[in-house]
């Protein structure tokens, strides 16, 4: 299963903004608007932050926003707070005529708040 | 409110079969919109998709695990299950069940609490 590419780690200072990229191909991220983002604190259950590239579920802070350009989707965290220190994962629908599965995951990005 | 809860042995011997069940409450598993999936996370590593199932029984598996994985659904009990055969230490990790909204994999929510499975003799 091909993985979406995310940087292994990123850091930002309190109050700053950080943008996490998630790069795929025109068969997944670039071809469809079904990219979602998840936050996972150590030992906790992943929580959805963004779906369909830029939609936010009820209850998710508007400090989290999503976008896409070409084959790269991005999650932006504005006004970084200490509690934003976590792992972040992207997931995308993937079209394929050669396989029977249609989903691809990113490897995750560990965000450190300085 | 939709909730998922995993259950099963926390310790499995090498070469044996890992079996987990996910009980779904708060909504019917028999709906035309959702998949029901399994995801795992080895200690200190990222999320890995294992596979998912539609209530009709149609299944989709990660090709790296396909030869060892079986996911099944029991609509009468509103639950679905995972079997992973010939396990090794590399199969140790946290196993989550999850509802996948839409056959377009639009979002994964909610997740079960996760169950830790250790493969060891």
GROMACS .gro file of C-alpha atoms in nm:
model
  235
    1UNK     CA    1   0.000   0.000   0.000
    2UNK     CA    2   0.154   0.333  -0.106
    3UNK     CA    3   0.172   0.586   0.172
    4UNK     CA    4   0.103   0.955   0.164
    5UNK     CA    5   0.417   1.152   0.249
    6UNK     CA    6   0.430   1.360   0.564
    7UNK     CA    7   0.734   1.506   0.740
    8UNK     CA    8   0.826   1.297   1.040
    9UNK     CA    9   0.841   1.597   1.269
   10UNK     CA   10   0.774   1.971   1.278
   11UNK     CA   11   0.791   2.231   1.549
   12UNK     CA   12   0.656   2.576   1.617
   13UNK     CA   13   0.648   2.831   1.894
   14UNK     CA   14   0.350   2.908   2.112
   15UNK     CA   15   0.112   3.137   1.928
   16UNK     CA   16   0.266   3.079   1.586
   17UNK     CA   17   0.113   2.889   1.294
   18UNK     CA   18   0.234   2.564   1.146
   19UNK     CA   19   0.135   2.393   0.820
   20UNK     CA   20   0.172   2.017   0.783
   21UNK     CA   21   0.190   1.889   0.424
   22UNK     CA   22   0.056   1.557   0.302
   23UNK     CA   23   0.173   1.466  -0.047
   24UNK     CA   24   0.018   1.202  -0.265
   25UNK     CA   25  -0.057   1.155  -0.633
   26UNK     CA   26  -0.329   1.245  -0.877
   27UNK     CA   27  -0.488   0.909  -0.796
   28UNK     CA   28  -0.555   1.008  -0.437
   29UNK     CA   29  -0.499   1.355  -0.289
   30UNK     CA   30  -0.482   1.531  -0.624
   31UNK     CA   31  -0.778   1.359  -0.779
   32UNK     CA   32  -1.038   1.367  -0.505
   33UNK     CA   33  -1.153   1.598  -0.227
   34UNK     CA   34  -1.168   1.321   0.032
   35UNK     CA   35  -0.868   1.395   0.251
   36UNK     CA   36  -0.908   1.385   0.628
   37UNK     CA   37  -0.677   1.476   0.915
   38UNK     CA   38  -0.646   1.325   1.263
   39UNK     CA   39  -0.481   1.429   1.586
   40UNK     CA   40  -0.348   1.170   1.828
   41UNK     CA   41  -0.202   1.241   2.167
   42UNK     CA   42   0.023   0.970   2.318
   43UNK     CA   43  -0.180   0.674   2.434
   44UNK     CA   44  -0.504   0.829   2.314
   45UNK     CA   45  -0.756   0.760   2.041
   46UNK     CA   46  -0.714   0.952   1.713
   47UNK     CA   47  -0.958   1.240   1.671
   48UNK     CA   48  -1.080   1.374   1.339
   49UNK     CA   49  -0.995   1.741   1.280
   50UNK     CA   50  -1.073   1.789   0.910
   51UNK     CA   51  -1.257   1.589   0.644
   52UNK     CA   52  -1.323   1.643   0.274
   53UNK     CA   53  -1.004   1.854   0.259
   54UNK     CA   54  -1.133   2.154   0.452
   55UNK     CA   55  -1.450   2.073   0.646
   56UNK     CA   56  -1.438   2.080   1.024
   57UNK     CA   57  -1.661   1.856   1.237
   58UNK     CA   58  -1.866   2.020   1.508
   59UNK     CA   59  -1.659   2.081   1.816
   60UNK     CA   60  -1.321   2.112   1.643
   61UNK     CA   61  -1.149   2.444   1.701
   62UNK     CA   62  -1.133   2.684   1.408
   63UNK     CA   63  -0.759   2.707   1.474
   64UNK     CA   64  -0.741   2.393   1.262
   65UNK     CA   65  -0.792   2.438   0.889
   66UNK     CA   66  -0.732   2.227   0.580
   67UNK     CA   67  -0.652   2.302   0.218
   68UNK     CA   68  -0.523   2.137  -0.097
   69UNK     CA   69  -0.307   2.236  -0.390
   70UNK     CA   70  -0.236   1.985  -0.661
   71UNK     CA   71  -0.125   1.658  -0.506
   72UNK     CA   72  -0.055   1.809  -0.164
   73UNK     CA   73  -0.307   1.856   0.114
   74UNK     CA   74  -0.219   2.067   0.415
   75UNK     CA   75  -0.331   2.105   0.774
   76UNK     CA   76  -0.269   2.444   0.929
   77UNK     CA   77  -0.272   2.496   1.304
   78UNK     CA   78  -0.303   2.862   1.394
   79UNK     CA   79  -0.213   3.013   1.731
   80UNK     CA   80  -0.021   2.706   1.845
   81UNK     CA   81  -0.104   2.598   2.198
   82UNK     CA   82   0.071   2.352   2.427
   83UNK     CA   83  -0.210   2.101   2.385
   84UNK     CA   84  -0.150   2.092   2.010
   85UNK     CA   85   0.165   1.889   2.073
   86UNK     CA   86   0.063   1.556   1.923
   87UNK     CA   87   0.090   1.331   1.619
   88UNK     CA   88  -0.106   1.423   1.307
   89UNK     CA   89  -0.212   1.186   1.030
   90UNK     CA   90  -0.368   1.238   0.687
   91UNK     CA   91  -0.585   0.983   0.506
   92UNK     CA   92  -0.715   0.997   0.151
   93UNK     CA   93  -0.947   0.812  -0.081
   94UNK     CA   94  -0.749   0.646  -0.357
   95UNK     CA   95  -0.876   0.540  -0.697
   96UNK     CA   96  -0.737   0.225  -0.845
   97UNK     CA   97  -0.834  -0.014  -1.118
   98UNK     CA   98  -0.564  -0.263  -1.019
   99UNK     CA   99  -0.641  -0.305  -0.650
  100UNK     CA  100  -0.942  -0.382  -0.437
  101UNK     CA  101  -0.866  -0.122  -0.175
  102UNK     CA  102  -0.922   0.250  -0.200
  103UNK     CA  103  -0.763   0.421   0.097
  104UNK     CA  104  -0.414   0.545   0.171
  105UNK     CA  105  -0.260   0.673   0.495
  106UNK     CA  106   0.014   0.921   0.574
  107UNK     CA  107   0.301   0.816   0.798
  108UNK     CA  108   0.225   1.081   1.058
  109UNK     CA  109   0.389   1.405   1.173
  110UNK     CA  110   0.496   1.467   1.531
  111UNK     CA  111   0.436   1.831   1.620
  112UNK     CA  112   0.638   1.984   1.900
  113UNK     CA  113   0.537   2.315   2.055
  114UNK     CA  114   0.839   2.515   2.166
  115UNK     CA  115  -2.458   0.843   2.007
  116UNK     CA  116  -2.260   0.595   1.800
  117UNK     CA  117  -2.000   0.404   2.002
  118UNK     CA  118  -1.758   0.125   1.915
  119UNK     CA  119  -1.593  -0.111   2.163
  120UNK     CA  120  -1.322  -0.364   2.091
  121UNK     CA  121  -1.290  -0.690   2.282
  122UNK     CA  122  -1.062  -0.989   2.269
  123UNK     CA  123  -0.750  -1.148   2.418
  124UNK     CA  124  -0.467  -0.914   2.503
  125UNK     CA  125  -0.204  -1.184   2.467
  126UNK     CA  126  -0.159  -1.414   2.169
  127UNK     CA  127   0.111  -1.671   2.114
  128UNK     CA  128   0.332  -1.658   1.804
  129UNK     CA  129   0.192  -1.853   1.507
  130UNK     CA  130  -0.158  -1.846   1.654
  131UNK     CA  131  -0.459  -1.641   1.541
  132UNK     CA  132  -0.550  -1.300   1.682
  133UNK     CA  133  -0.927  -1.254   1.713
  134UNK     CA  134  -1.100  -0.929   1.802
  135UNK     CA  135  -1.462  -0.818   1.796
  136UNK     CA  136  -1.600  -0.467   1.770
  137UNK     CA  137  -1.945  -0.408   1.918
  138UNK     CA  138  -2.135  -0.120   1.763
  139UNK     CA  139  -2.397   0.065   1.967
  140UNK     CA  140  -2.611   0.368   1.900
  141UNK     CA  141  -2.667   0.294   1.531
  142UNK     CA  142  -2.719   0.004   1.297
  143UNK     CA  143  -2.421  -0.150   1.129
  144UNK     CA  144  -2.654  -0.226   0.839
  145UNK     CA  145  -2.655   0.103   0.655
  146UNK     CA  146  -2.570   0.182   0.298
  147UNK     CA  147  -2.337   0.469   0.380
  148UNK     CA  148  -2.063   0.335   0.603
  149UNK     CA  149  -1.773   0.095   0.612
  150UNK     CA  150  -1.651  -0.063   0.935
  151UNK     CA  151  -1.278  -0.090   0.971
  152UNK     CA  152  -0.977  -0.206   1.168
  153UNK     CA  153  -0.662   0.000   1.215
  154UNK     CA  154  -0.358  -0.089   1.419
  155UNK     CA  155  -0.062   0.096   1.566
  156UNK     CA  156   0.262  -0.079   1.662
  157UNK     CA  157   0.431   0.067   1.970
  158UNK     CA  158   0.587   0.402   1.885
  159UNK     CA  159   0.480   0.387   1.521
  160UNK     CA  160   0.210   0.527   1.296
  161UNK     CA  161  -0.138   0.413   1.208
  162UNK     CA  162  -0.174   0.118   0.971
  163UNK     CA  163  -0.497   0.036   0.790
  164UNK     CA  164  -0.580  -0.335   0.819
  165UNK     CA  165  -0.903  -0.346   0.625
  166UNK     CA  166  -1.273  -0.274   0.628
  167UNK     CA  167  -1.609  -0.432   0.559
  168UNK     CA  168  -1.951  -0.330   0.433
  169UNK     CA  169  -2.258  -0.473   0.607
  170UNK     CA  170  -2.324  -0.693   0.303
  171UNK     CA  171  -1.995  -0.868   0.371
  172UNK     CA  172  -1.781  -0.703   0.104
  173UNK     CA  173  -1.426  -0.671   0.233
  174UNK     CA  174  -1.121  -0.463   0.149
  175UNK     CA  175  -0.779  -0.551   0.289
  176UNK     CA  176  -0.434  -0.401   0.313
  177UNK     CA  177  -0.235  -0.604   0.057
  178UNK     CA  178   0.054  -0.644   0.299
  179UNK     CA  179  -0.175  -0.833   0.539
  180UNK     CA  180  -0.430  -0.977   0.298
  181UNK     CA  181  -0.306  -1.336   0.312
  182UNK     CA  182  -0.354  -1.345   0.691
  183UNK     CA  183  -0.658  -1.123   0.750
  184UNK     CA  184  -1.027  -1.200   0.765
  185UNK     CA  185  -1.286  -0.940   0.858
  186UNK     CA  186  -1.645  -1.051   0.905
  187UNK     CA  187  -1.971  -0.892   1.008
  188UNK     CA  188  -2.262  -1.016   1.220
  189UNK     CA  189  -2.556  -0.785   1.154
  190UNK     CA  190  -2.779  -0.969   1.401
  191UNK     CA  191  -2.540  -0.877   1.682
  192UNK     CA  192  -2.445  -0.539   1.531
  193UNK     CA  193  -2.077  -0.622   1.543
  194UNK     CA  194  -1.784  -0.700   1.322
  195UNK     CA  195  -1.469  -0.901   1.379
  196UNK     CA  196  -1.104  -0.932   1.288
  197UNK     CA  197  -0.897  -1.247   1.257
  198UNK     CA  198  -0.525  -1.227   1.188
  199UNK     CA  199  -0.350  -1.561   1.149
  200UNK     CA  200   0.009  -1.671   1.197
  201UNK     CA  201   0.093  -1.376   1.418
  202UNK     CA  202   0.446  -1.272   1.506
  203UNK     CA  203   0.592  -1.011   1.739
  204UNK     CA  204   0.553  -0.760   1.456
  205UNK     CA  205   0.176  -0.783   1.502
  206UNK     CA  206   0.198  -0.647   1.856
  207UNK     CA  207   0.022  -0.317   1.894
  208UNK     CA  208  -0.290  -0.119   1.965
  209UNK     CA  209  -0.587  -0.231   1.755
  210UNK     CA  210  -0.870   0.013   1.685
  211UNK     CA  211  -1.207  -0.045   1.526
  212UNK     CA  212  -1.363   0.253   1.351
  213UNK     CA  213  -1.663   0.365   1.150
  214UNK     CA  214  -1.565   0.492   0.807
  215UNK     CA  215  -1.814   0.742   0.677
  216UNK     CA  216  -1.897   0.686   0.311
  217UNK     CA  217  -1.750   0.449   0.057
  218UNK     CA  218  -1.533   0.747  -0.038
  219UNK     CA  219  -1.352   0.713   0.298
  220UNK     CA  220  -1.456   1.069   0.387
  221UNK     CA  221  -1.375   1.039   0.756
  222UNK     CA  222  -1.296   0.787   1.023
  223UNK     CA  223  -1.519   0.854   1.322
  224UNK     CA  224  -1.585   0.743   1.588
  225UNK     CA  225  -1.299   0.518   1.694
  226UNK     CA  226  -1.310   0.251   1.959
  227UNK     CA  227  -1.092   0.297   2.263
  228UNK     CA  228  -0.840   0.055   2.121
  229UNK     CA  229  -0.719  -0.274   2.260
  230UNK     CA  230  -0.357  -0.366   2.314
  231UNK     CA  231  -0.256  -0.700   2.169
  232UNK     CA  232   0.079  -0.848   2.259
  233UNK     CA  233   0.224  -1.141   2.068
  234UNK     CA  234   0.448  -1.339   2.297
  235UNK     CA  235   0.500  -1.692   2.414
   0.00000   0.00000   0.00000
